[in-house]
Tab-separated table of C-alpha atoms in Angstrom:
chain	number	residue	atom	x	y	z
E	99	LEU	CA	-25.865	-8.566	-10.035
E	100	LYS	CA	-25.025	-5.037	-11.173
E	101	MET	CA	-23.107	-4.445	-7.935
E	102	TYR	CA	-20.969	-7.552	-8.498
E	103	ILE	CA	-20.173	-6.541	-12.085
E	104	ILE	CA	-19.157	-3.002	-11.090
E	105	PHE	CA	-16.968	-4.308	-8.284
E	106	PHE	CA	-15.323	-6.916	-10.530
E	107	ILE	CA	-14.595	-4.348	-13.247
E	108	TRP	CA	-13.089	-2.063	-10.605
E	109	LEU	CA	-10.810	-4.869	-9.388
E	110	LEU	CA	-9.391	-5.111	-12.913
E	111	MET	CA	-7.865	-1.642	-12.402
E	112	ALA	CA	-5.372	-3.270	-10.047
E	113	ILE	CA	-3.774	-5.114	-12.983
E	114	PRO	CA	-2.351	-2.097	-14.899
E	115	ALA	CA	-1.447	-0.406	-11.598
E	116	GLY	CA	0.493	-3.493	-10.515
E	117	ILE	CA	2.256	-3.918	-13.858
E	118	LEU	CA	3.353	-0.279	-13.943
E	119	HIS	CA	4.537	-0.448	-10.333
E	120	PHE	CA	6.664	-3.505	-11.046
E	121	ARG	CA	8.124	-1.947	-14.195
E	122	SER	CA	8.826	1.355	-12.429
E	123	VAL	CA	11.380	-0.294	-10.121
E	124	GLU	CA	13.212	-2.214	-12.861
E	125	TYR	CA	15.912	0.464	-12.907
E	126	GLU	CA	18.713	-1.622	-14.387
E	127	LYS	CA	16.529	-3.119	-17.115
E	128	LEU	CA	15.180	0.305	-18.137
E	129	GLU	CA	18.679	1.824	-18.255
E	130	LYS	CA	20.041	-0.987	-20.413
E	131	LYS	CA	17.166	-0.626	-22.851
E	132	HIS	CA	16.761	3.177	-22.999
E	133	GLY	CA	19.900	4.724	-21.492
E	134	LYS	CA	20.076	6.522	-18.139
E	135	ALA	CA	18.490	9.840	-19.155
E	136	LYS	CA	15.501	8.373	-20.969
E	137	ALA	CA	15.095	5.607	-18.395
E	138	ALA	CA	14.763	8.207	-15.634
E	139	GLY	CA	11.842	9.831	-17.457
E	140	ILE	CA	10.140	6.507	-18.138
E	141	ASN	CA	10.694	5.458	-14.546
E	142	LYS	CA	9.091	8.693	-13.304
E	143	LEU	CA	6.108	8.220	-15.623
E	144	TYR	CA	5.533	4.611	-14.580
E	145	GLY	CA	5.948	5.463	-10.906
E	146	SER	CA	3.637	8.494	-10.932
E	147	VAL	CA	0.881	6.780	-12.917
E	148	SER	CA	1.033	3.591	-10.837
E	149	ALA	CA	0.903	5.581	-7.573
E	150	ASP	CA	-2.137	7.558	-8.777
E	151	LEU	CA	-3.900	4.417	-10.012
E	152	GLU	CA	-3.233	2.571	-6.764
E	153	MET	CA	-4.613	5.434	-4.669
E	154	LEU	CA	-7.673	5.780	-6.917
E	155	PHE	CA	-8.186	2.027	-6.802
E	156	LEU	CA	-8.142	1.893	-2.994
E	157	ILE	CA	-10.485	4.856	-2.550
E	158	GLY	CA	-12.882	3.311	-5.052
E	159	LEU	CA	-12.620	-0.035	-3.300
E	160	TRP	CA	-13.726	1.569	-0.026
E	161	VAL	CA	-16.654	3.587	-1.388
E	162	LEU	CA	-18.077	1.392	-4.175
E	163	PRO	CA	-21.594	0.030	-3.524
E	164	GLN	CA	-21.174	-3.220	-1.591
E	165	PRO	CA	-22.721	-5.113	1.321
E	166	GLY	CA	-21.958	-3.528	4.676
E	167	PHE	CA	-21.169	-5.252	7.952
E	168	ARG	CA	-21.688	-4.324	11.560
E	169	ILE	CA	-19.686	-5.304	14.617
E	170	PRO	CA	-22.452	-6.942	16.658
E	171	VAL	CA	-21.992	-4.700	19.717
E	172	PHE	CA	-23.851	-1.386	20.060
E	173	SER	CA	-24.641	-1.746	16.358
E	174	ASN	CA	-27.606	0.645	16.631
E	175	TRP	CA	-25.440	3.497	17.856
E	176	PHE	CA	-24.274	5.414	14.822
E	177	PHE	CA	-24.090	8.861	13.323
E	178	GLU	CA	-25.125	9.817	9.826
E	179	ILE	CA	-23.415	11.952	7.199
E	180	PRO	CA	-26.487	13.413	5.440
E	181	ILE	CA	-24.846	14.591	2.203
E	182	VAL	CA	-23.719	11.091	1.203
E	183	HIS	CA	-26.363	9.233	3.252
E	184	LEU	CA	-23.672	7.317	5.121
E	185	GLU	CA	-24.230	5.731	8.519
E	186	ILE	CA	-21.075	5.091	10.581
E	187	PRO	CA	-21.486	3.063	13.777
E	188	TYR	CA	-19.660	4.675	16.689
E	189	LEU	CA	-17.987	1.372	17.543
E	190	HIS	CA	-16.616	1.071	14.001
E	191	LEU	CA	-15.169	4.563	14.326
E	192	ILE	CA	-13.524	3.708	17.654
E	193	VAL	CA	-12.104	0.380	16.408
E	194	SER	CA	-10.838	1.855	13.132
E	195	LEU	CA	-9.146	4.901	14.695
E	196	PRO	CA	-5.896	3.125	15.781
E	197	PHE	CA	-5.590	1.526	12.330
E	198	VAL	CA	-6.076	4.839	10.527
E	199	LEU	CA	-3.714	6.760	12.836
E	200	ILE	CA	-0.919	4.155	12.836
E	201	GLY	CA	-1.229	3.491	9.101
E	202	GLY	CA	-1.265	7.194	8.305
E	203	TRP	CA	1.709	7.847	10.603
E	204	LEU	CA	3.793	5.135	8.903
E	205	ILE	CA	2.955	6.407	5.412
E	206	ILE	CA	3.603	10.079	6.205
E	207	SER	CA	6.804	9.344	8.155
E	208	ALA	CA	8.179	7.234	5.310
E	209	TYR	CA	7.180	9.883	2.754
E	210	ARG	CA	8.995	12.607	4.702
E	211	LEU	CA	12.191	10.536	4.790
E	212	MET	CA	12.011	9.412	1.163
E	213	GLY	CA	10.630	12.552	-0.466
E	214	LYS	CA	8.214	12.710	-3.382
E	215	GLU	CA	10.690	11.495	-5.997
E	216	LEU	CA	11.415	8.225	-4.216
E	217	SER	CA	8.034	7.666	-2.606
E	218	ALA	CA	5.560	8.636	-5.327
E	219	GLU	CA	7.670	8.618	-8.500
E	220	HIS	CA	9.859	5.580	-7.669
E	221	LYS	CA	13.084	7.366	-8.573
E	222	LYS	CA	16.223	5.236	-8.532
E	223	PRO	CA	17.485	5.368	-4.919
E	224	GLU	CA	20.890	6.837	-4.127
E	225	LYS	CA	21.277	5.467	-0.595
E	226	VAL	CA	19.813	2.993	1.859
E	227	ILE	CA	17.439	4.772	4.258
E	228	THR	CA	17.753	3.194	7.683
E	229	GLU	CA	16.582	5.871	10.120
E	230	GLY	CA	13.145	6.693	11.511
E	231	VAL	CA	10.373	4.264	10.594
E	232	PHE	CA	12.845	2.445	8.337
E	233	SER	CA	14.614	1.285	11.479
E	234	ILE	CA	11.377	-0.455	12.516
E	235	VAL	CA	10.448	-2.197	9.238
E	236	ARG	CA	11.987	-2.160	5.775
E	237	HIS	CA	8.730	-1.235	4.027
E	238	PRO	CA	6.823	1.172	6.288
E	239	GLN	CA	4.736	2.561	3.424
E	240	ASN	CA	3.485	-0.882	2.448
E	241	LEU	CA	2.751	-1.778	6.062
E	242	GLY	CA	1.074	1.581	6.654
E	243	GLY	CA	-1.045	1.178	3.520
E	244	ALA	CA	-2.248	-2.252	4.642
E	245	ILE	CA	-3.109	-1.049	8.161
E	246	LEU	CA	-4.858	2.062	6.803
E	247	HIS	CA	-6.826	-0.097	4.357
E	248	ILE	CA	-8.188	-2.261	7.183
E	249	GLY	CA	-9.112	0.843	9.163
E	250	MET	CA	-10.998	2.395	6.236
E	251	CYS	CA	-12.846	-0.863	5.582
E	252	ILE	CA	-14.013	-0.899	9.209
E	253	VAL	CA	-15.064	2.735	9.405
E	254	LEU	CA	-16.981	2.488	6.109
E	255	SER	CA	-18.290	-1.042	6.868
E	256	ALA	CA	-17.015	-2.064	3.408
E	257	TRP	CA	-17.416	-5.840	3.382
E	258	TYR	CA	-16.050	-6.664	-0.097
E	259	ALA	CA	-13.100	-4.324	0.406
E	260	LEU	CA	-12.289	-6.053	3.695
E	261	LEU	CA	-12.474	-9.471	2.015
E	262	PHE	CA	-9.982	-8.154	-0.559
E	263	THR	CA	-7.377	-7.596	2.199
E	264	PRO	CA	-5.472	-10.928	1.694
E	265	VAL	CA	-4.991	-10.071	-2.004
E	266	PHE	CA	-3.839	-6.599	-0.994
E	267	LEU	CA	-1.267	-8.097	1.404
E	268	ILE	CA	0.028	-10.545	-1.216
E	269	PHE	CA	0.452	-7.694	-3.701
E	270	ASP	CA	2.304	-5.627	-1.094
E	271	TYR	CA	4.637	-8.546	-0.409
E	272	LEU	CA	5.369	-9.155	-4.110
E	273	VAL	CA	6.074	-5.464	-4.712
E	274	ALA	CA	8.376	-5.333	-1.689
E	275	ARG	CA	10.282	-8.422	-2.881
E	276	LYS	CA	10.670	-6.896	-6.335
E	277	GLU	CA	11.981	-3.628	-4.892
E	278	GLU	CA	14.448	-5.470	-2.662
E	279	LYS	CA	15.885	-7.446	-5.567
E	280	GLU	CA	16.652	-4.147	-7.294
E	281	LEU	CA	18.082	-2.578	-4.128
E	282	LEU	CA	20.402	-5.550	-3.635
E	283	LYS	CA	21.823	-4.920	-7.103
E	284	PHE	CA	22.744	-1.351	-6.187
E	285	PHE	CA	23.756	-1.591	-2.542
E	286	ASP	CA	24.758	-5.267	-2.249
E	287	LYS	CA	26.254	-5.930	1.223
E	288	GLU	CA	24.997	-2.666	2.707
E	289	TYR	CA	21.393	-3.568	1.973
E	290	GLU	CA	21.942	-7.207	2.927
E	291	GLU	CA	23.151	-6.097	6.359
E	292	TYR	CA	20.129	-3.853	6.681
E	293	ARG	CA	17.875	-6.811	5.811
E	294	LYS	CA	19.457	-8.877	8.577
E	295	LYS	CA	18.835	-6.195	11.188
E	296	VAL	CA	15.380	-4.910	10.249
E	297	PRO	CA	12.263	-7.030	9.538
E	298	MET	CA	10.333	-6.702	6.302
E	299	PHE	CA	6.868	-5.920	7.667
E	300	ILE	CA	6.311	-7.125	11.233
E	301	PRO	CA	8.280	-5.252	13.932
E	302	GLY	CA	10.330	-7.627	16.060
E	303	PHE	CA	9.924	-10.534	13.639
E	304	ARG	CA	13.097	-10.746	11.574
E	305	LYS	CA	12.761	-14.000	9.658
E	306	GLN	CA	10.396	-12.813	6.931
E	307	ASP	CA	12.385	-13.332	3.722
C-alpha cells in the first residue's frame, strides 16, 4: 500500500509541471498582461521551472519502488549493479538500447538547433526552424522524450512507469498543440506551410492534426 501511495503522490508532480509548461508558451497573453520586458522574465521562469520539474518527474517515475517486469526470454541472464542493488536483464538492455539512442539523438539534435533559451526556457521564438530533425517531425524533442521514456522503462523494468506511457503521450500531444497555436499566431502562413510538409510526430505520416 505504501508503494501505491508514494507513486500516486509522485504522479501529482506532473500537474504543476504541466500547468507551468502550458503557461510558459502563452507568449501573447503574457505580453498583454505584463508588457514585453516583464513577460520575457516570467516566460523564462515558467519555462525553466517546468523543464526541471518534468525532468525530475520522469527520473523519479523510472526509479521509484514499483513492480518490475521481465521479458520472458532469457530472463535469468542479467547483470547486477551492486551499489543500488539493481538487476538488469541483458535482453532488456539490448531491447532498450535503440529506444535510448534514438530518443537521445532526437532530443540532443533538437536542443542543438534550438539552443537553451528556446528548448529549456521556452523563449518566444524568432523564426520557424525547419532544418535537421525538424525536417523529419515538427516536435522532435517530444517524440525523443517519449521514445527515451519507453527505453528507460524497459532497461529498469519499471512496470508502473511503462503503464504511464499513454498518459505521457497524451500530455506530449496537448503541449505540442498548445505550442503550435502560439506559433501560428506569430508565423501564420509560414508555419502553416511547414505543418503541411512535415508531420507532427510520426515520420512519413502527415495527417496528424
